[in-house]
PDB file of C-alpha atoms in Angstrom:
ATOM      1  CA  MET A   1      42.292-127.175 -29.347  1.00 54.00           C
ATOM      2  CA  LEU A   2      40.723-127.670 -32.955  1.00 56.00           C
ATOM      3  CA  LEU A   3      37.479-126.007 -31.762  1.00 58.00           C
ATOM      4  CA  GLN A   4      39.385-123.257 -30.113  1.00 59.00           C
ATOM      5  CA  ARG A   5      41.156-122.255 -33.266  1.00 57.00           C
ATOM      6  CA  LEU A   6      38.079-122.411 -35.474  1.00 59.00           C
ATOM      7  CA  PHE A   7      35.787-120.279 -33.114  1.00 59.00           C
ATOM      8  CA  GLN A   8      38.296-117.639 -31.941  1.00 75.00           C
ATOM      9  CA  PRO A   9      36.707-114.234 -31.946  1.00 87.00           C
ATOM     10  CA  ILE A  10      36.684-112.318 -35.227  1.00 93.00           C
ATOM     11  CA  ASN A  11      38.856-108.980 -35.401  1.00 96.00           C
ATOM     12  CA  PHE A  12      36.760-106.834 -37.779  1.00 96.00           C
ATOM     13  CA  LYS A  13      39.172-104.060 -37.758  1.00 97.00           C
ATOM     14  CA  GLU A  14      41.849-106.304 -39.120  1.00 97.00           C
ATOM     15  CA  ALA A  15      39.457-107.500 -41.804  1.00 98.00           C
ATOM     16  CA  LEU A  16      38.643-103.888 -42.685  1.00 98.00           C
ATOM     17  CA  ALA A  17      42.258-102.944 -43.051  1.00 98.00           C
ATOM     18  CA  GLU A  18      42.791-105.680 -45.437  1.00 98.00           C
ATOM     19  CA  LEU A  19      39.704-104.547 -47.515  1.00 98.00           C
ATOM     20  CA  VAL A  20      41.166-100.871 -47.595  1.00 98.00           C
ATOM     21  CA  ALA A  21      44.709-102.102 -48.543  1.00 98.00           C
ATOM     22  CA  MET A  22      43.409-104.427 -51.039  1.00 98.00           C
ATOM     23  CA  ALA A  23      41.373-101.969 -52.757  1.00 98.00           C
ATOM     24  CA  PHE A  24      44.523 -99.490 -53.034  1.00 98.00           C
ATOM     25  CA  PHE A  25      46.924-102.280 -54.101  1.00 98.00           C
ATOM     26  CA  VAL A  26      44.495-103.215 -56.918  1.00 98.00           C
ATOM     27  CA  TYR A  27      44.143 -99.571 -57.832  1.00 97.00           C
ATOM     28  CA  VAL A  28      47.734 -98.720 -57.964  1.00 97.00           C
ATOM     29  CA  GLY A  29      49.202-101.763 -58.946  1.00 96.00           C
ATOM     30  CA  CYS A  30      46.634-102.948 -61.715  1.00 95.00           C
ATOM     31  CA  GLY A  31      46.173 -99.100 -62.498  1.00 93.00           C
ATOM     32  CA  SER A  32      49.821 -98.917 -63.695  1.00 93.00           C
ATOM     33  CA  ALA A  33      49.472-101.871 -65.962  1.00 91.00           C
ATOM     34  CA  ALA A  34      46.188-100.528 -67.390  1.00 89.00           C
ATOM     35  CA  THR A  35      47.817 -97.245 -68.313  1.00 88.00           C
ATOM     36  CA  GLN A  36      51.464 -98.364 -69.043  1.00 88.00           C
ATOM     37  CA  ALA A  37      51.157-101.671 -70.790  1.00 84.00           C
ATOM     38  CA  GLY A  38      53.029-101.646 -74.238  1.00 84.00           C
ATOM     39  CA  ASP A  39      55.101 -98.499 -73.478  1.00 89.00           C
ATOM     40  CA  PRO A  40      58.938 -98.940 -73.521  1.00 91.00           C
ATOM     41  CA  GLY A  41      60.252-100.416 -70.304  1.00 92.00           C
ATOM     42  CA  TRP A  42      56.608-100.846 -68.935  1.00 95.00           C
ATOM     43  CA  ILE A  43      57.290-104.485 -67.392  1.00 96.00           C
ATOM     44  CA  LEU A  44      59.903-102.736 -64.987  1.00 97.00           C
ATOM     45  CA  GLY A  45      57.635 -99.891 -64.270  1.00 96.00           C
ATOM     46  CA  VAL A  46      54.682-102.209 -63.242  1.00 97.00           C
ATOM     47  CA  SER A  47      56.802-104.440 -61.514  1.00 97.00           C
ATOM     48  CA  LEU A  48      58.342-101.490 -59.360  1.00 97.00           C
ATOM     49  CA  GLN A  49      54.672-100.271 -58.915  1.00 97.00           C
ATOM     50  CA  PHE A  50      53.314-103.426 -57.462  1.00 98.00           C
ATOM     51  CA  GLY A  51      56.540-103.879 -55.251  1.00 98.00           C
ATOM     52  CA  LEU A  52      56.363-100.596 -54.125  1.00 98.00           C
ATOM     53  CA  ALA A  53      52.590-100.625 -53.564  1.00 98.00           C
ATOM     54  CA  ILE A  54      52.809-103.762 -51.272  1.00 98.00           C
ATOM     55  CA  THR A  55      55.950-102.293 -49.230  1.00 98.00           C
ATOM     56  CA  ALA A  56      53.821 -99.120 -48.433  1.00 98.00           C
ATOM     57  CA  LEU A  57      50.678-100.916 -47.677  1.00 98.00           C
ATOM     58  CA  ALA A  58      52.344-103.370 -45.676  1.00 97.00           C
ATOM     59  CA  TYR A  59      53.794-100.850 -43.312  1.00 97.00           C
ATOM     60  CA  ALA A  60      50.366 -99.008 -43.132  1.00 97.00           C
ATOM     61  CA  THR A  61      48.461-102.143 -41.898  1.00 97.00           C
ATOM     62  CA  ALA A  62      51.124-104.039 -40.121  1.00 96.00           C
ATOM     63  CA  HIS A  63      50.133-102.844 -36.616  1.00 95.00           C
ATOM     64  CA  ILE A  64      46.399-103.562 -37.647  1.00 96.00           C
ATOM     65  CA  SER A  65      45.989-106.659 -39.620  1.00 95.00           C
ATOM     66  CA  GLY A  66      49.848-107.985 -40.097  1.00 94.00           C
ATOM     67  CA  GLY A  67      49.777-106.669 -43.648  1.00 95.00           C
ATOM     68  CA  GLN A  68      48.779-109.608 -45.541  1.00 97.00           C
ATOM     69  CA  ILE A  69      47.064-108.097 -48.410  1.00 97.00           C
ATOM     70  CA  ASN A  70      46.939-111.430 -50.321  1.00 98.00           C
ATOM     71  CA  CYS A  71      44.738-114.394 -49.504  1.00 98.00           C
ATOM     72  CA  ALA A  72      47.697-116.788 -50.512  1.00 98.00           C
ATOM     73  CA  VAL A  73      49.547-115.322 -47.544  1.00 98.00           C
ATOM     74  CA  THR A  74      46.493-115.401 -45.413  1.00 98.00           C
ATOM     75  CA  PHE A  75      45.958-118.939 -46.466  1.00 98.00           C
ATOM     76  CA  ALA A  76      49.606-119.817 -45.324  1.00 97.00           C
ATOM     77  CA  LEU A  77      49.125-118.005 -41.902  1.00 97.00           C
ATOM     78  CA  VAL A  78      46.070-120.165 -41.218  1.00 96.00           C
ATOM     79  CA  ILE A  79      47.945-123.561 -42.007  1.00 96.00           C
ATOM     80  CA  ALA A  80      51.156-122.389 -40.171  1.00 95.00           C
ATOM     81  CA  LYS A  81      48.507-121.551 -37.120  1.00 93.00           C
ATOM     82  CA  GLN A  82      49.444-117.853 -37.273  1.00 94.00           C
ATOM     83  CA  LYS A  83      45.949-117.121 -37.993  1.00 94.00           C
ATOM     84  CA  SER A  84      42.624-118.977 -36.946  1.00 94.00           C
ATOM     85  CA  VAL A  85      40.211-120.351 -39.636  1.00 95.00           C
ATOM     86  CA  ALA A  86      37.478-118.070 -38.977  1.00 95.00           C
ATOM     87  CA  GLN A  87      39.579-115.018 -39.017  1.00 96.00           C
ATOM     88  CA  GLY A  88      41.472-116.202 -42.250  1.00 97.00           C
ATOM     89  CA  LEU A  89      37.804-116.782 -43.905  1.00 97.00           C
ATOM     90  CA  VAL A  90      36.647-113.370 -42.989  1.00 97.00           C
ATOM     91  CA  ASN A  91      40.051-111.718 -44.071  1.00 98.00           C
ATOM     92  CA  LEU A  92      39.423-113.388 -47.654  1.00 98.00           C
ATOM     93  CA  CYS A  93      36.011-112.029 -47.831  1.00 98.00           C
ATOM     94  CA  PHE A  94      37.197-108.614 -47.120  1.00 98.00           C
ATOM     95  CA  GLN A  95      40.109-108.803 -49.454  1.00 98.00           C
ATOM     96  CA  LEU A  96      37.787-110.013 -52.323  1.00 98.00           C
ATOM     97  CA  VAL A  97      35.217-106.980 -51.679  1.00 98.00           C
ATOM     98  CA  GLY A  98      38.653-104.692 -51.539  1.00 98.00           C
ATOM     99  CA  SER A  99      39.744-105.959 -54.735  1.00 98.00           C
ATOM    100  CA  ILE A 100      36.290-105.430 -56.636  1.00 98.00           C
ATOM    101  CA  ILE A 101      36.099-101.960 -55.138  1.00 98.00           C
ATOM    102  CA  GLY A 102      39.633-100.999 -56.102  1.00 98.00           C
ATOM    103  CA  ALA A 103      39.081-102.559 -59.790  1.00 96.00           C
ATOM    104  CA  ALA A 104      35.619-100.625 -59.928  1.00 96.00           C
ATOM    105  CA  PHE A 105      37.464 -97.343 -59.281  1.00 96.00           C
ATOM    106  CA  LEU A 106      40.377 -97.950 -61.605  1.00 95.00           C
ATOM    107  CA  LEU A 107      37.459 -98.572 -64.417  1.00 93.00           C
ATOM    108  CA  ALA A 108      36.004 -95.312 -63.653  1.00 93.00           C
ATOM    109  CA  ALA A 109      39.545 -93.584 -63.730  1.00 93.00           C
ATOM    110  CA  THR A 110      40.821 -95.161 -67.010  1.00 87.00           C
ATOM    111  CA  GLY A 111      37.815 -96.105 -68.898  1.00 76.00           C
ATOM    112  CA  GLU A 112      38.749 -96.395 -72.644  1.00 57.00           C
ATOM    113  CA  ALA A 113      42.280 -95.698 -71.897  1.00 54.00           C
ATOM    114  CA  ASP A 114      42.956 -99.105 -70.599  1.00 57.00           C
ATOM    115  CA  ARG A 115      45.249-100.691 -72.926  1.00 52.00           C
ATOM    116  CA  THR A 116      45.798-104.140 -71.317  1.00 53.00           C
ATOM    117  CA  ALA A 117      44.872-107.285 -73.278  1.00 48.00           C
ATOM    118  CA  GLY A 118      43.160-108.929 -70.216  1.00 61.00           C
ATOM    119  CA  GLY A 119      41.467-105.435 -69.193  1.00 86.00           C
ATOM    120  CA  LEU A 120      42.002-103.585 -65.894  1.00 92.00           C
ATOM    121  CA  GLY A 121      45.262-105.532 -65.543  1.00 93.00           C
ATOM    122  CA  SER A 122      43.518-108.959 -65.479  1.00 94.00           C
ATOM    123  CA  ASN A 123      45.717-111.996 -65.322  1.00 96.00           C
ATOM    124  CA  THR A 124      45.510-114.201 -68.522  1.00 95.00           C
ATOM    125  CA  ILE A 125      47.886-116.566 -70.007  1.00 97.00           C
ATOM    126  CA  SER A 126      50.026-114.966 -72.741  1.00 95.00           C
ATOM    127  CA  SER A 127      50.182-116.240 -76.106  1.00 95.00           C
ATOM    128  CA  GLY A 128      53.110-118.760 -76.528  1.00 96.00           C
ATOM    129  CA  TYR A 129      52.760-120.126 -72.923  1.00 98.00           C
ATOM    130  CA  SER A 130      50.872-123.008 -71.749  1.00 98.00           C
ATOM    131  CA  ILE A 131      48.556-123.661 -68.587  1.00 98.00           C
ATOM    132  CA  ASN A 132      51.519-125.790 -67.192  1.00 98.00           C
ATOM    133  CA  ASN A 133      53.807-122.864 -67.648  1.00 98.00           C
ATOM    134  CA  ALA A 134      51.651-120.625 -66.066  1.00 98.00           C
ATOM    135  CA  PHE A 135      50.967-122.781 -63.185  1.00 98.00           C
ATOM    136  CA  VAL A 136      54.516-123.798 -62.343  1.00 98.00           C
ATOM    137  CA  THR A 137      55.654-120.045 -62.493  1.00 98.00           C
ATOM    138  CA  GLU A 138      52.518-118.930 -60.398  1.00 98.00           C
ATOM    139  CA  MET A 139      53.251-121.516 -57.852  1.00 98.00           C
ATOM    140  CA  LEU A 140      56.981-120.874 -57.521  1.00 98.00           C
ATOM    141  CA  MET A 141      56.652-116.996 -57.295  1.00 98.00           C
ATOM    142  CA  THR A 142      53.992-117.316 -54.524  1.00 98.00           C
ATOM    143  CA  ALA A 143      56.208-119.855 -52.808  1.00 98.00           C
ATOM    144  CA  LEU A 144      58.937-117.394 -52.881  1.00 98.00           C
ATOM    145  CA  LEU A 145      56.845-114.495 -51.444  1.00 98.00           C
ATOM    146  CA  VAL A 146      55.420-116.666 -48.641  1.00 98.00           C
ATOM    147  CA  TYR A 147      58.886-117.927 -47.734  1.00 98.00           C
ATOM    148  CA  VAL A 148      60.050-114.422 -47.438  1.00 97.00           C
ATOM    149  CA  VAL A 149      56.940-113.413 -45.413  1.00 97.00           C
ATOM    150  CA  PHE A 150      57.717-116.383 -42.975  1.00 96.00           C
ATOM    151  CA  GLU A 151      61.531-115.693 -42.472  1.00 96.00           C
ATOM    152  CA  THR A 152      61.320-111.894 -42.490  1.00 96.00           C
ATOM    153  CA  ALA A 153      57.831-110.985 -40.633  1.00 94.00           C
ATOM    154  CA  VAL A 154      56.900-114.170 -38.795  1.00 94.00           C
ATOM    155  CA  ASN A 155      60.200-115.817 -37.663  1.00 95.00           C
ATOM    156  CA  LYS A 156      61.188-114.085 -34.320  1.00 93.00           C
ATOM    157  CA  LYS A 157      64.791-114.874 -35.208  1.00 93.00           C
ATOM    158  CA  SER A 158      64.664-112.677 -38.296  1.00 94.00           C
ATOM    159  CA  VAL A 159      67.136-109.837 -38.564  1.00 94.00           C
ATOM    160  CA  ALA A 160      64.666-107.732 -40.757  1.00 92.00           C
ATOM    161  CA  SER A 161      62.845-106.387 -37.740  1.00 84.00           C
ATOM    162  CA  ASN A 162      60.548-103.590 -39.025  1.00 92.00           C
ATOM    163  CA  ASN A 163      62.050-103.776 -42.510  1.00 95.00           C
ATOM    164  CA  ALA A 164      60.267-106.882 -43.407  1.00 97.00           C
ATOM    165  CA  PRO A 165      57.849-104.932 -45.732  1.00 97.00           C
ATOM    166  CA  ILE A 166      60.722-103.874 -47.781  1.00 97.00           C
ATOM    167  CA  ALA A 167      61.980-107.405 -48.229  1.00 97.00           C
ATOM    168  CA  ILE A 168      58.347-108.356 -49.157  1.00 98.00           C
ATOM    169  CA  GLY A 169      58.151-105.749 -51.554  1.00 98.00           C
ATOM    170  CA  PHE A 170      61.452-106.736 -53.260  1.00 98.00           C
ATOM    171  CA  THR A 171      60.175-109.957 -53.689  1.00 98.00           C
ATOM    172  CA  VAL A 172      56.844-108.996 -55.218  1.00 98.00           C
ATOM    173  CA  PHE A 173      58.855-107.008 -57.576  1.00 98.00           C
ATOM    174  CA  LEU A 174      61.022-109.793 -58.580  1.00 98.00           C
ATOM    175  CA  ALA A 175      58.116-112.160 -58.963  1.00 98.00           C
ATOM    176  CA  HIS A 176      56.509-109.466 -61.423  1.00 98.00           C
ATOM    177  CA  MET A 177      59.604-109.142 -63.475  1.00 98.00           C
ATOM    178  CA  VAL A 178      59.515-113.014 -64.171  1.00 98.00           C
ATOM    179  CA  ASN A 179      55.599-113.332 -64.450  1.00 98.00           C
ATOM    180  CA  ILE A 180      54.302-110.458 -66.196  1.00 97.00           C
ATOM    181  CA  PRO A 181      55.549-111.663 -69.868  1.00 96.00           C
ATOM    182  CA  ILE A 182      53.708-115.251 -68.937  1.00 98.00           C
ATOM    183  CA  THR A 183      50.690-114.568 -66.902  1.00 97.00           C
ATOM    184  CA  GLY A 184      50.623-110.630 -66.279  1.00 96.00           C
ATOM    185  CA  CYS A 185      51.608-112.020 -62.602  1.00 97.00           C
ATOM    186  CA  SER A 186      49.187-112.852 -60.053  1.00 98.00           C
ATOM    187  CA  ILE A 187      50.668-114.462 -57.026  1.00 98.00           C
ATOM    188  CA  ASN A 188      47.726-113.223 -55.127  1.00 98.00           C
ATOM    189  CA  PRO A 189      44.313-114.538 -56.008  1.00 98.00           C
ATOM    190  CA  THR A 190      42.395-111.629 -54.608  1.00 98.00           C
ATOM    191  CA  ARG A 191      44.265-109.138 -56.640  1.00 97.00           C
ATOM    192  CA  SER A 192      43.467-111.098 -59.703  1.00 97.00           C
ATOM    193  CA  PHE A 193      39.487-111.755 -58.679  1.00 98.00           C
ATOM    194  CA  GLY A 194      38.443-108.090 -58.812  1.00 97.00           C
ATOM    195  CA  PRO A 195      39.772-106.997 -61.936  1.00 96.00           C
ATOM    196  CA  ALA A 196      38.466-110.045 -63.664  1.00 96.00           C
ATOM    197  CA  VAL A 197      34.914-109.235 -62.206  1.00 96.00           C
ATOM    198  CA  VAL A 198      34.885-105.659 -63.190  1.00 95.00           C
ATOM    199  CA  ALA A 199      36.448-106.140 -66.466  1.00 93.00           C
ATOM    200  CA  SER A 200      34.032-109.087 -67.399  1.00 93.00           C
ATOM    201  CA  LEU A 201      30.825-106.915 -66.287  1.00 93.00           C
ATOM    202  CA  ASN A 202      32.370-104.274 -68.667  1.00 91.00           C
ATOM    203  CA  GLY A 203      32.390-106.477 -71.618  1.00 89.00           C
ATOM    204  CA  THR A 204      36.060-107.874 -71.701  1.00 90.00           C
ATOM    205  CA  PRO A 205      35.558-111.670 -72.792  1.00 91.00           C
ATOM    206  CA  ASN A 206      37.366-114.964 -71.869  1.00 90.00           C
ATOM    207  CA  LEU A 207      38.732-113.686 -68.277  1.00 93.00           C
ATOM    208  CA  TRP A 208      37.618-116.646 -66.710  1.00 95.00           C
ATOM    209  CA  LYS A 209      38.899-119.408 -69.014  1.00 93.00           C
ATOM    210  CA  HIS A 210      42.076-119.816 -67.059  1.00 96.00           C
ATOM    211  CA  HIS A 211      41.212-118.029 -63.965  1.00 97.00           C
ATOM    212  CA  TRP A 212      41.360-121.251 -61.640  1.00 98.00           C
ATOM    213  CA  VAL A 213      45.098-121.120 -62.169  1.00 98.00           C
ATOM    214  CA  PHE A 214      45.460-117.880 -60.572  1.00 98.00           C
ATOM    215  CA  TRP A 215      43.877-119.463 -57.423  1.00 98.00           C
ATOM    216  CA  VAL A 216      45.223-123.049 -57.383  1.00 98.00           C
ATOM    217  CA  ALA A 217      48.889-122.311 -58.612  1.00 98.00           C
ATOM    218  CA  PRO A 218      49.472-119.518 -55.727  1.00 98.00           C
ATOM    219  CA  LEU A 219      47.664-121.539 -52.812  1.00 98.00           C
ATOM    220  CA  THR A 220      49.518-124.398 -53.719  1.00 98.00           C
ATOM    221  CA  GLY A 221      52.663-122.891 -53.473  1.00 98.00           C
ATOM    222  CA  ALA A 222      51.787-120.961 -50.359  1.00 98.00           C
ATOM    223  CA  GLY A 223      50.628-124.222 -48.659  1.00 97.00           C
ATOM    224  CA  LEU A 224      53.626-125.775 -49.372  1.00 97.00           C
ATOM    225  CA  VAL A 225      55.771-123.560 -47.629  1.00 97.00           C
ATOM    226  CA  ALA A 226      53.508-123.172 -44.879  1.00 97.00           C
ATOM    227  CA  LEU A 227      53.773-127.024 -44.405  1.00 96.00           C
ATOM    228  CA  ILE A 228      57.416-127.269 -44.975  1.00 95.00           C
ATOM    229  CA  ARG A 229      58.652-124.259 -43.039  1.00 94.00           C
ATOM    230  CA  GLY A 230      55.648-122.217 -41.604  1.00 92.00           C
ATOM    231  CA  LEU A 231      54.774-124.741 -39.016  1.00 93.00           C
ATOM    232  CA  ILE A 232      58.437-125.127 -37.971  1.00 93.00           C
ATOM    233  CA  ILE A 233      58.841-121.267 -37.318  1.00 92.00           C
ATOM    234  CA  THR A 234      55.543-121.290 -35.356  1.00 90.00           C
ATOM    235  CA  LYS A 235      56.640-124.100 -33.299  1.00 91.00           C
ATOM    236  CA  ASP A 236      60.060-122.333 -32.775  1.00 92.00           C
ATOM    237  CA  ASN A 237      58.473-118.904 -31.930  1.00 88.00           C
ATOM    238  CA  GLY A 238      56.604-120.736 -29.124  1.00 80.00           C
ATOM    239  CA  SER A 239      53.313-118.974 -29.810  1.00 55.00           C
ATOM    240  CA  ASP A 240      51.154-117.511 -32.323  1.00 51.00           C
ATOM    241  CA  ASN A 241      51.916-114.158 -33.688  1.00 49.00           C
ATOM    242  CA  PRO A 242      50.794-111.750 -36.730  1.00 51.00           C
ATOM    243  CA  ALA A 243      52.091-112.026 -40.150  1.00 51.00           C
ATOM    244  CA  ILE A 244      54.011-108.766 -39.564  1.00 55.00           C
ATOM    245  CA  GLU A 245      54.291-107.226 -36.241  1.00 52.00           C
ATOM    246  CA  LEU A 246      56.333-103.993 -36.302  1.00 57.00           C
ATOM    247  CA  LYS A 247      58.383-103.895 -33.316  1.00 53.00           C
ATOM    248  CA  GLU A 248      58.281-100.579 -31.056  1.00 47.00           C
ATOM    249  CA  ALA A 249      61.599 -98.769 -31.018  1.00 45.00           C
ATOM    250  CA  ASP A 250      63.715 -99.433 -28.166  1.00 44.00           C
ATOM    251  CA  THR A 251      63.973 -95.815 -26.735  1.00 40.00           C
ATOM    252  CA  SER A 252      65.772 -96.870 -23.460  1.00 42.00           C
ATOM    253  CA  ILE A 253      69.355 -95.517 -22.739  1.00 37.00           C
ATOM    254  CA  ASN A 254      71.912 -98.106 -21.610  1.00 43.00           C
ATOM    255  CA  ASP A 255      74.393 -96.471 -20.033  1.00 43.00           C
ATOM    256  CA  ASP A 256      76.786 -99.506 -20.282  1.00 44.00           C
ATOM    257  CA  VAL A 257      76.928 -99.524 -24.146  1.00 39.00           C
ATOM    258  CA  LYS A 258      80.537 -99.273 -25.201  1.00 38.00           C
ATOM    259  CA  VAL A 259      81.653 -97.709 -28.321  1.00 33.00           C
TER     260      VAL A 259
END
């Protein structure tokens, strides 16, 4: 059983969908931070941008990859036996490449207009907050996101149906409203990686000092939810299924329906 999970065939169409979605997610999400930071109400605007971006891209890729667009979500799905280890690793690699591509296009589009302290919307720990503060909030908000993914998109008993991406988008919005003042809000290691790579190559210093926090904390939160709740949902579902599987609309006519 273990070997079967490790060596399941790789779906490169799924991985490519993750690359494309991650590139657009970084561009539009981090792009809003790169061009709006410091403006009145910018935290609300950037939070909405990230939330709407994940909603749109989850809908766009749900039928191909399940709309993960976050290696913390991918990690949780692997632990909960929703994805094979091999598929999870390939998806991670493609997500990382997509993140770098998105950040590279963002640099080309904004250049010197980027006003964020981190550069290209990179995640850093804000002045006045400690590593512990950053770790706790990144872990908790990622746990919230993964919990909502499992309960709305994976759980077959969910009432969300095709609206799961909306619930997930709202969750991303909520997490950003809390985390932006503290860390810039990651809750997504692959989202953090690309901007850090491109901005540091462009000369922005000190982006790697606390970068580990934006991997360890989200993966910890995701892993805990997968172990505590995800495995139970997988067992209750009776079989493995994609992260988000949009259900076909029931177009059949039931003559027995009473009004």
